[in-house]
Coordinates of C-alpha atoms in Angstrom, one line a residue:
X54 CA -19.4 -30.4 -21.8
X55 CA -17.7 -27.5 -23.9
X56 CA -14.2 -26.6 -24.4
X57 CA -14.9 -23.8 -21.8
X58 CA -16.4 -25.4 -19.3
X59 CA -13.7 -28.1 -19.1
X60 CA -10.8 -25.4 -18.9
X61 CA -12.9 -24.0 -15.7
X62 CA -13.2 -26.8 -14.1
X63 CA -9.8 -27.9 -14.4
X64 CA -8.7 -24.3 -13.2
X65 CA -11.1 -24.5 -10.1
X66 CA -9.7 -28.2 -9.1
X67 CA -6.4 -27.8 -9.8
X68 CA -6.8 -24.7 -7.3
X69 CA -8.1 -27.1 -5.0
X70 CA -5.7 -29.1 -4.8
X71 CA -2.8 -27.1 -5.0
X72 CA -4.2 -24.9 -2.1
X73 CA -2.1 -26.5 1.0
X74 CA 1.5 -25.9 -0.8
X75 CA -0.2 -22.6 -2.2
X76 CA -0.9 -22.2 2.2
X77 CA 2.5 -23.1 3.1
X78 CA 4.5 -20.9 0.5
X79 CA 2.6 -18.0 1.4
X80 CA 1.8 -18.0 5.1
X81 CA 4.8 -19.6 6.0
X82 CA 8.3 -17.5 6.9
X83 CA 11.5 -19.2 8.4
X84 CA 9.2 -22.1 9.8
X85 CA 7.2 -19.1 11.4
X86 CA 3.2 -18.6 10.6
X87 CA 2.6 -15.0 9.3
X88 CA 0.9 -12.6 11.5
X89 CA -2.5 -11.2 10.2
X90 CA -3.2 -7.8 9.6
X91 CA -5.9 -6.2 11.8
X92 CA -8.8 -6.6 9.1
X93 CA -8.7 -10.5 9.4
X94 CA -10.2 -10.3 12.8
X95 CA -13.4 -8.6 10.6
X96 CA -13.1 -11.6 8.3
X97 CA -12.8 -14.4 11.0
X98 CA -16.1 -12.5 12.9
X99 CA -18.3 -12.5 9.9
X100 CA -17.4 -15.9 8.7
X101 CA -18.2 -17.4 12.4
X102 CA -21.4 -15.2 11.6
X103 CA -22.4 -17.2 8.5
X104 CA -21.7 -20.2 9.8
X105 CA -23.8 -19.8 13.0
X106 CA -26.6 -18.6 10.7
X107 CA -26.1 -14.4 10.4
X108 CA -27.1 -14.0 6.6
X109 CA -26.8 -10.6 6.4
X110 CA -23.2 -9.6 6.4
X111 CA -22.1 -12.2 3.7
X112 CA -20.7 -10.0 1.2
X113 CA -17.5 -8.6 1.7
X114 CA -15.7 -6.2 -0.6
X115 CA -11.6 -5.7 0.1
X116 CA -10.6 -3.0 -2.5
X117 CA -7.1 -1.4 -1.9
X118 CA -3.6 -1.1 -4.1
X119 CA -1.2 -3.5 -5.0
X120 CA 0.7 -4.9 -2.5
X121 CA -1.0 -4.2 0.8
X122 CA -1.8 -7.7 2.0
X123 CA -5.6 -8.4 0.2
X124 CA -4.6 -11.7 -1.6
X125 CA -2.6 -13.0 2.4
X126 CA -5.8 -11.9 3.9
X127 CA -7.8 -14.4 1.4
X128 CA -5.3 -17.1 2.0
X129 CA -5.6 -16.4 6.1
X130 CA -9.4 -16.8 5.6
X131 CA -8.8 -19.9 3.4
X132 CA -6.5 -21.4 6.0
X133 CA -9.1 -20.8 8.3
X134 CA -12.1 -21.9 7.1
X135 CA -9.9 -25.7 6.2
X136 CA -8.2 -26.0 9.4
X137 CA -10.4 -24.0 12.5
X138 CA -14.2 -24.6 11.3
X139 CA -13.7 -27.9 9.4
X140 CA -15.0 -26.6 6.2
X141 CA -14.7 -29.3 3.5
X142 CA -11.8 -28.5 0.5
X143 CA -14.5 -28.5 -2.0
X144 CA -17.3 -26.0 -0.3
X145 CA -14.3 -23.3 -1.0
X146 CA -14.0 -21.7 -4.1
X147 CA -10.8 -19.5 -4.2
X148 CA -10.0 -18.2 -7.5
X149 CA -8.2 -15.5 -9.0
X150 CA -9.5 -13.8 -11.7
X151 CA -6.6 -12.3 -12.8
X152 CA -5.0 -16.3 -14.1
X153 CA -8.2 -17.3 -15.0
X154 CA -8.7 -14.3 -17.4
X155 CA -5.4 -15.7 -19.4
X156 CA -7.5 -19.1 -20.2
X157 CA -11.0 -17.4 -20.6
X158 CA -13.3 -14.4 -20.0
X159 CA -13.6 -14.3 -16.1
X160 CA -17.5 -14.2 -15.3
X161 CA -17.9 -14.7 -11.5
X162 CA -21.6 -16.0 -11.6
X163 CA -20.7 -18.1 -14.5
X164 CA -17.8 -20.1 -12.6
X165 CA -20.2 -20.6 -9.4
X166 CA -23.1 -21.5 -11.9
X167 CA -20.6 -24.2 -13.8
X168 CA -19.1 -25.8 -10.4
X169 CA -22.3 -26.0 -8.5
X170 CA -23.2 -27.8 -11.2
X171 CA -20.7 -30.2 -12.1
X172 CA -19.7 -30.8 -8.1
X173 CA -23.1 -31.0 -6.6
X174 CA -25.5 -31.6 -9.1
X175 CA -26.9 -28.2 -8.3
X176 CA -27.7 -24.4 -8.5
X177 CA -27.7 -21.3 -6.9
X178 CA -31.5 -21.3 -5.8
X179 CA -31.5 -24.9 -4.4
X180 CA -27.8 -25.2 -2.4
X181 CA -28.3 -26.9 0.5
X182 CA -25.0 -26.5 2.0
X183 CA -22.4 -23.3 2.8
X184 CA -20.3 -22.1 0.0
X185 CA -17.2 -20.0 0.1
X186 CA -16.2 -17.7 -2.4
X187 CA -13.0 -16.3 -2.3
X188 CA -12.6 -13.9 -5.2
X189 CA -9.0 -12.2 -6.0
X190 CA -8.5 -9.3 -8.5
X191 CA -11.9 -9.4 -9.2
X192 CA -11.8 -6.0 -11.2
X193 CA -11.0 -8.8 -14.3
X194 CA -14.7 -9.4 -13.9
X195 CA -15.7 -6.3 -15.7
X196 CA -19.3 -7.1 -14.1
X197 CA -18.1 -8.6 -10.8
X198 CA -20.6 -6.3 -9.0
X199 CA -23.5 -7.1 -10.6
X200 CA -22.2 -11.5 -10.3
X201 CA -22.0 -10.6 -6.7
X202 CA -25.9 -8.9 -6.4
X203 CA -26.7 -12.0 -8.2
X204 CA -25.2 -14.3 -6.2
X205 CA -26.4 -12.6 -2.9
X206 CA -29.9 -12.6 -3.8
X207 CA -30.1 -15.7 -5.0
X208 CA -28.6 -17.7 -2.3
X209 CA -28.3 -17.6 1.4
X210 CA -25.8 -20.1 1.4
X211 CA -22.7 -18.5 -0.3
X212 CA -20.5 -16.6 2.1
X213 CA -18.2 -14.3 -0.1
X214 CA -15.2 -11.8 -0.3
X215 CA -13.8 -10.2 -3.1
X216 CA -10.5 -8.4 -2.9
X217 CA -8.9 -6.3 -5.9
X218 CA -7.1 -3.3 -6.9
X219 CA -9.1 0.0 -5.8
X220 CA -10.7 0.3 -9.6
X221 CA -13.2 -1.8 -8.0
X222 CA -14.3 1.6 -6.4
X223 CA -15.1 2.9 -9.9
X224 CA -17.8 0.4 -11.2
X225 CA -20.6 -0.6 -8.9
X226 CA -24.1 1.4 -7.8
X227 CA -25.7 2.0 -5.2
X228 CA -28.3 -1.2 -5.6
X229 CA -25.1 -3.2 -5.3
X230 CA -23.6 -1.1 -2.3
X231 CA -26.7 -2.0 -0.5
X232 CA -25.5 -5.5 -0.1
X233 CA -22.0 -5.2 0.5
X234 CA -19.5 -4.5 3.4
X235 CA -16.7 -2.6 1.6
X236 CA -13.7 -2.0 4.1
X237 CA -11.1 -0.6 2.0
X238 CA -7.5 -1.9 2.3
X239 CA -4.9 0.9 3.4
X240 CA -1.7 0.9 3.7
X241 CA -0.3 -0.1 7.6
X242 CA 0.1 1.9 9.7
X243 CA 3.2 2.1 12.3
X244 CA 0.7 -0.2 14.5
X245 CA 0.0 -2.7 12.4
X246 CA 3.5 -2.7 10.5
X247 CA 4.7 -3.9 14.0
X248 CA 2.2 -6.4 14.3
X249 CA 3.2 -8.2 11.3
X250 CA 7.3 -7.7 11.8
X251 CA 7.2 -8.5 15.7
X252 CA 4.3 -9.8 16.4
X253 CA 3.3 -7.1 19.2
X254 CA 0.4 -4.7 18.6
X255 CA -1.1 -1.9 20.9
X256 CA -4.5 -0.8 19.7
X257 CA -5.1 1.1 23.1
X258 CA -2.6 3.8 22.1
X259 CA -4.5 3.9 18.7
X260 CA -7.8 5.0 20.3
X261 CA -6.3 6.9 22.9
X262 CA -4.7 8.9 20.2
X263 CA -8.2 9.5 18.1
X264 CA -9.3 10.9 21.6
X265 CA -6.5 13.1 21.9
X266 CA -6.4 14.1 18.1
X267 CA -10.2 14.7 18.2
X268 CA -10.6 16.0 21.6
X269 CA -7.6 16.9 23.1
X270 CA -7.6 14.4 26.0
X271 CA -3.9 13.4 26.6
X272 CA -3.6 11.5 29.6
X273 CA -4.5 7.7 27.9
X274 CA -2.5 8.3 25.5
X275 CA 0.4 9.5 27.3
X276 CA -0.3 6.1 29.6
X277 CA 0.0 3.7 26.5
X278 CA 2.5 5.5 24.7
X279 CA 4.8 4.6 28.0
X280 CA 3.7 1.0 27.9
X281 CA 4.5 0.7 24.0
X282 CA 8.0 2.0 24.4
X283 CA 8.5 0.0 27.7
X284 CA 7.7 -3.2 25.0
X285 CA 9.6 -2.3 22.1
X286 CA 12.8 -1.5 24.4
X287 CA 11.8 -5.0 25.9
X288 CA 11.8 -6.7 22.3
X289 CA 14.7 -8.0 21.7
X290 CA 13.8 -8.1 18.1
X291 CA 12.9 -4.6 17.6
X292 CA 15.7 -2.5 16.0
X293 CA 16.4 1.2 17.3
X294 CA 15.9 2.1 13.4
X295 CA 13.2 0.6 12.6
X296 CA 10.9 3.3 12.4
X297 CA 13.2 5.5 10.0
X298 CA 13.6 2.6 7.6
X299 CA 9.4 2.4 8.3
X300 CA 9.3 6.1 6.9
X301 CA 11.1 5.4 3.9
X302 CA 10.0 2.0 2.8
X303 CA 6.6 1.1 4.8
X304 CA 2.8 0.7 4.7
X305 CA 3.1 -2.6 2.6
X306 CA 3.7 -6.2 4.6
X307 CA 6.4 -6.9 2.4
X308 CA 8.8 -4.5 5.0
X309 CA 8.5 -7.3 7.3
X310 CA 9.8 -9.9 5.4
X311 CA 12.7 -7.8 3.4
X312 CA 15.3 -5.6 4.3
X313 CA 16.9 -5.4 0.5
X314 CA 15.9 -2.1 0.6
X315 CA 17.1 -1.4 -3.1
X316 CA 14.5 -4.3 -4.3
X317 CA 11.7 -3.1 -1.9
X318 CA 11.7 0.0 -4.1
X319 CA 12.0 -1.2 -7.3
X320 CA 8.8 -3.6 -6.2
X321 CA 7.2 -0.4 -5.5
X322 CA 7.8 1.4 -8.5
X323 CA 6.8 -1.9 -10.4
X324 CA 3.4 -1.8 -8.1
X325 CA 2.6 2.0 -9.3
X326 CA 3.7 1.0 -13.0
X327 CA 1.2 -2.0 -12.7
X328 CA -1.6 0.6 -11.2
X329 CA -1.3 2.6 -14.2
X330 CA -0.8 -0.2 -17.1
X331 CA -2.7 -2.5 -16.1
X332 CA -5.7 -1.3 -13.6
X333 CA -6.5 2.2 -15.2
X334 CA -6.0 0.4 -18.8
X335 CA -9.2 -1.0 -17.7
X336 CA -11.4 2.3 -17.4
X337 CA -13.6 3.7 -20.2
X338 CA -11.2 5.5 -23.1
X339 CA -8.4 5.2 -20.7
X340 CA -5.6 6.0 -23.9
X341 CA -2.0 4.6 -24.2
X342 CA -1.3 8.4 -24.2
X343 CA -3.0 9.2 -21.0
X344 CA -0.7 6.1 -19.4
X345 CA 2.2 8.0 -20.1
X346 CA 0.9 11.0 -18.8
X347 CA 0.0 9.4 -15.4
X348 CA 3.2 8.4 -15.1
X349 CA 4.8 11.6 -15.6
X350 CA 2.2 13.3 -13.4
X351 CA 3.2 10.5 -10.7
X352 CA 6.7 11.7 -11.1
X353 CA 6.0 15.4 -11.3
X354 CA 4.3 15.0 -8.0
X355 CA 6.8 12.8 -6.4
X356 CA 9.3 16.0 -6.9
X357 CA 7.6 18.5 -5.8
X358 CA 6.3 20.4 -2.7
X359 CA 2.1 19.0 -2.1
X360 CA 1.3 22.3 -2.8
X361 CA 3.4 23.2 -5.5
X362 CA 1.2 21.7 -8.4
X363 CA -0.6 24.0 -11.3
X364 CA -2.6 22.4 -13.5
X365 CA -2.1 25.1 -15.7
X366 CA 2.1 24.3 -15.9
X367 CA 1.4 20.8 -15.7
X368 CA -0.8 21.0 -18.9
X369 CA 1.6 22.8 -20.4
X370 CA 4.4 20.7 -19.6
X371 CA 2.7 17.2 -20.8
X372 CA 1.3 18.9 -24.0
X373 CA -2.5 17.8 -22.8
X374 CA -5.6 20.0 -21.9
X375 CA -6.0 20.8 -17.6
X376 CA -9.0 18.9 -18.2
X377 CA -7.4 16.2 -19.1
X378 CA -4.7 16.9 -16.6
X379 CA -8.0 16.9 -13.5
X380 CA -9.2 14.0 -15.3
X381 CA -5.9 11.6 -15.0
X382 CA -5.8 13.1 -11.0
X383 CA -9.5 12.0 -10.3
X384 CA -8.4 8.2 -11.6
X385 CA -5.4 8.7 -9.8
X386 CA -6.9 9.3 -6.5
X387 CA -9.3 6.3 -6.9
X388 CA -7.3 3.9 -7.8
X389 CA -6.0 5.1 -4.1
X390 CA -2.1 6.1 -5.1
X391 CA -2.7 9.2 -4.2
X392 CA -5.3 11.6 -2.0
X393 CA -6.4 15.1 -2.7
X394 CA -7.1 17.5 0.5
X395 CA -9.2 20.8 0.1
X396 CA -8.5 24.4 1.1
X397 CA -9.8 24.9 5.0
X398 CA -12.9 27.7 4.7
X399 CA -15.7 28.5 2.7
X400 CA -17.2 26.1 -0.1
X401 CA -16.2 29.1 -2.7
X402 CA -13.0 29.3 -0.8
X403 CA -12.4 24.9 -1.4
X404 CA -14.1 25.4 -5.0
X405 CA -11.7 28.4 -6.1
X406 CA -8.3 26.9 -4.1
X407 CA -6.1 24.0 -5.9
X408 CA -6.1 20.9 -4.5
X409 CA -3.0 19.7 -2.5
X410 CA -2.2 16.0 -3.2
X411 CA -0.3 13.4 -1.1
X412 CA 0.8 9.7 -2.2
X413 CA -0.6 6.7 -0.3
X414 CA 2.6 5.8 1.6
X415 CA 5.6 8.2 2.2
X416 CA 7.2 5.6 0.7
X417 CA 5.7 5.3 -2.6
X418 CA 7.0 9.2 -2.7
X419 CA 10.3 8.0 -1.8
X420 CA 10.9 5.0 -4.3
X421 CA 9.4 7.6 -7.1
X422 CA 11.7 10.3 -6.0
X423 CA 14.7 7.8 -6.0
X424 CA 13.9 6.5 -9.3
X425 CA 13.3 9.8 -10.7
X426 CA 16.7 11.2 -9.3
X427 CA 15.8 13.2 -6.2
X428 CA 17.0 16.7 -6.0
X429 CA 16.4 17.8 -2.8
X430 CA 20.1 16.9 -1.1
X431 CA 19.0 18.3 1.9
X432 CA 18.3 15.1 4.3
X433 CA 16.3 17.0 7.1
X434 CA 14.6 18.7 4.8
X435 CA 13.5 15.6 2.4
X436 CA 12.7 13.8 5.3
X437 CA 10.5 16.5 6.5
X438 CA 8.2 15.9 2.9
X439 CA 8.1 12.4 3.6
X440 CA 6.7 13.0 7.1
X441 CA 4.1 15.6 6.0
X442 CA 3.4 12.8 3.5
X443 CA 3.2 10.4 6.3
X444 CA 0.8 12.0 8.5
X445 CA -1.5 13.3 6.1
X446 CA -1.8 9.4 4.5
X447 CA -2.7 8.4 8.1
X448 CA -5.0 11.3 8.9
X449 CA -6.8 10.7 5.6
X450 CA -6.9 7.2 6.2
X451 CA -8.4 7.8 9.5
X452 CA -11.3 9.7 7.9
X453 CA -12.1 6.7 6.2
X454 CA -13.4 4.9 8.7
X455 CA -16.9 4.8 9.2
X456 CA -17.1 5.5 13.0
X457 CA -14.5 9.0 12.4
X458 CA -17.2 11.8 11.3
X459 CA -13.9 14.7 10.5
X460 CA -12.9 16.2 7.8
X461 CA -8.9 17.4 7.0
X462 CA -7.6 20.4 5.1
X463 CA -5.0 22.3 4.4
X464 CA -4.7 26.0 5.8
X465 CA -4.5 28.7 3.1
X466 CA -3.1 30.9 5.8
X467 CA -0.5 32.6 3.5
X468 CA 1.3 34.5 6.7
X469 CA 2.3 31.8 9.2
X470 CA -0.2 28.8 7.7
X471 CA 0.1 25.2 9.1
X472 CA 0.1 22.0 7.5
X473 CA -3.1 20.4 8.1
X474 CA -6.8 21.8 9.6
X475 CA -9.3 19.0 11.4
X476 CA -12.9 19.5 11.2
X477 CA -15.7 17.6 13.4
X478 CA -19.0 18.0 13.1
X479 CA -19.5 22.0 14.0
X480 CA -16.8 21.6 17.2
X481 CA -14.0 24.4 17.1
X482 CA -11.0 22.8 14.1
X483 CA -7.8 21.6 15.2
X484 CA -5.0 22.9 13.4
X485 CA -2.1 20.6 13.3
X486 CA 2.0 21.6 12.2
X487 CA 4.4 18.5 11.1
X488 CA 7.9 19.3 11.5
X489 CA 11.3 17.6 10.9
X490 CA 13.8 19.2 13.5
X491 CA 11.7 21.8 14.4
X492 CA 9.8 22.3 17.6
X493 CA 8.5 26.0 16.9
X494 CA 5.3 27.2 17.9
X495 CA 4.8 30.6 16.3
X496 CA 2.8 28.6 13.4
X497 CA 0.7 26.8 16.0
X498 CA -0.1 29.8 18.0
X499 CA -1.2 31.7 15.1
X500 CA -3.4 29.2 13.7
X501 CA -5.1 28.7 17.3
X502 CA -5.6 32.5 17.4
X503 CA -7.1 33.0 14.1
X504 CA -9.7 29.6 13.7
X505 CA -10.4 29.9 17.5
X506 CA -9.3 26.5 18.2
X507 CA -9.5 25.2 21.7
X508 CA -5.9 23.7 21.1
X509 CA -3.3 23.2 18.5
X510 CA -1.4 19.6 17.6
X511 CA 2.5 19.6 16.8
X512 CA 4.3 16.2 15.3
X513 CA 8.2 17.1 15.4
X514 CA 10.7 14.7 16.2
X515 CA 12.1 17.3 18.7
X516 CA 9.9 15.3 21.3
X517 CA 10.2 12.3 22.1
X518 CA 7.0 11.6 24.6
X519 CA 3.8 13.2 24.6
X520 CA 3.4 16.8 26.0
X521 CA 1.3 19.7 26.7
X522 CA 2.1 23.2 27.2
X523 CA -0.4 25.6 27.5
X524 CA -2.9 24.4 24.9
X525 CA -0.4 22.8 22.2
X526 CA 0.1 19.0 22.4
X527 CA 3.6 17.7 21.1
X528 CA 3.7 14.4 19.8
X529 CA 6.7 12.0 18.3
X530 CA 6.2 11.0 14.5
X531 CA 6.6 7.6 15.8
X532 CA 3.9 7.8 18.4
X533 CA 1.4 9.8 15.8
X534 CA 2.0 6.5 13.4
X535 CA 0.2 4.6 16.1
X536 CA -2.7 6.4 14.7

């Protein structure tokens, strides 16, 4: 056996054995079990799958930035798999890539190849028995996608799911895609940041809200959104604040363990500093320069109005062609820190319009603004960026989902424009206003005049229940987080 072999196999059994504290230390807070994020209940489904013998949907993919549960989610399927089906210590394979890669290159296939081997006298083509693979950071595996086509094809007894940061959007094809279930990993939403912090979740006042978003149908929603604030008043956990601090500092599971909120953004910044050194480092002629520029573009951004960017001053200001400037965005937006949205109209009108561009979370724009010195001193008005932020994060993240066929803009009204246009298939848009303080409807009105919309959607914190009046719906940021 050589030198390399040995160090893998030492790395793959000591991660067996050190699994249960690894269990403990990580899904274990003040003697209470961590709650699981909605996506878990995808993972538990398709593992009960496998094991009742579904082959098909055995290769999941969990991209997503730092910080927004993957590596819990692997543990809570680990956890899982030992303690509610039974599955024996050494049928799981959970491994890092990231530790391994400071021993040795990390080569997925390889390490399956090696420990099928040397546990089981075996290989891929003749296992006899179920396999788990848990892959973390698997982007270290510069050809993890092509290990995991391998793997698939080869075997019908491996079950697998490999998380990372979102650069594992940029390297796989379409022969690869084929055999995967990707579900990318957002940041929470108001729903499911509740769900982890109190243990109380309300996915009927999700839907009902697509329904009224998408349709304009108010009357479930308006029934749930009564039941969830009957609960939360009810909880006697559940602070009156919670949501504000939520604004500032959420979308990452770490909220709901921490209320040092100095630290939680300084581990935020660290997470976007990380992003850019470590998981764009990774792509093609990615240079030391351009890392410093991404940076300062992150910063830039963090200051500014969404709409207030030119590529043109921006070029100017970092020295750098706008090339180069688009080029640093495009990595940017899939490594998933930040989103673009189009102009609403015409494909000339979308191709000739800058893009407007929004962070993940309102609160990565809040820990980048504090770090960078914030100059906006205005509180309503800061907090009024943060929520446009906020609801355009969860409105992009809704069009994500596979089952939401919309797409979301931003008007180029110059007159009286709103803040965000819906589009569905060829039904009438939606035009939708965000307001901090504000509850007035001129905006709205216009917009529903001048797109012919059937109705118009306002989030201000002037209301706190949902309403109707005439056709513009009112809703509470905090209800719209439900989303």
């Amino acid at each position: 056996m050589d030198d390399k072999t040995q160090l893998i196999l030492n790395f793959l059994n000591e991660n067996i054995s050190n699994m249960p504290h690894v269990l403990r230390d990580n899904l274990i807070n003040n003697d209470m079990k961590l709650n699981c994020r909605f996506e878990f209940d995808e993972i538990r489904e398709s593992i009960d799958d496998f094991i009742n013998g579904n082959v098909l949907n055995r290769f999941i993919v969990l991209p997503g930035i730092r910080g927004v549960g993957k590596t819990t989610l692997l543990y809570q399927a680990y956890h899982y798999l030992l303690n509610d089906k039974r599955i024996l210590p050494e049928q799981i394979i959970y491994l890092s890539c990231d530790d391994l890669n400071n021993l040795v290159d990390c080569n997925i296939r390889e390490i399956v190849d090696i420990y099928l081997n040397n546990q089981f006298n075996t290989n891929l083509r003749l296992l006899d028995r179920e396999i788990f693979l848990l892959i973390d950071e698997s982007q270290y595996d510069k050809n993890w996608a092509m290990s995991g086509k391998i793997i698939y094809d080869r075997s019908e007894k491996i079950f697998m799911v490999f998380t990372g940061s979102s650069a594992l959007n940029l390297e796989y094809n379409a022969d690869v895609a084929r055999r995967m279930f990707k579900r990318v990993i957002t940041p929470l939403n108001y729903n499911e940041h509740v769900k982890l912090k109190y243990d109380y979740s309300n996915i009927n006042l999700g839907n009902s809200l697509v329904d009224l978003i998408l349709n304009g149908n108010i009357e479930e929603a308006i029934k749930y959104e009564n039941e969830v604030n009957r609960d939360l008043i009810n909880n006697i956990e559940y602070r009156s604040n919670d949501w504000d601090e939520y604004l500032r500092y959420g979308g990452f599971p770490i909220l709901a363990r921490k209320i040092n909120f100095r630290r939680l953004t300084a581990n935020i910044v660290d997470m976007v500093e990380k992003v850019v050194n470590t998981d764009m480092v990774s792509i093609k002629n990615f240079t030391f320069e351009n890392q410093t520029n991404s940076n300062r573009i992150l910063r830039y951004l963090a200051l500014q109005n969404a709409g207030d960017l030119s590529q043109n001053n921006l070029a100017k200001y970092l020295k750098t062609s706008q090339a180069n400037v688009k080029n640093i965005l495009d990595i940017l937006e899939k490594t998933h820190l930040i989103f673009s949205l189009e102009a609403y109209g015409t494909s000339s009108k979308r191709t000739k319009k800058t893009k407007k561009y929004y962070f993940a979370t309102s609160s990565i724009r809040n820990a980048l603004s504090i770090k960078s010195g914030n100059t906006i001193k205005d509180i309503k008005q800061y907090e009024g960026i943060l929520l446009e932020n906020l609801v355009a994060s969860i409105l992009f993240n809704l069009t994500q989902r596979e089952d939401n066929y919309f797409t979301l803009y931003y008007d180029t009204n110059k007159k009286k424009n709103v803040d965000f246009i819906l589009q569905q298939d060829f039904k009438n848009p939606v035009p939708i206003e965000v307001g901090r303080g504000k509850k007035d409807k001129k905006q709205i009105t216009h917009a529903i005049n001048y797109y012919g919309a059937d109705y118009g959607i306002i989030i201000s914190d002037t209301t706190n229940n949902i309403e109707k009046h005439g056709n513009i719906i009112y809703i509470s940021p905090k209800t719209f987080s439900f989303l």
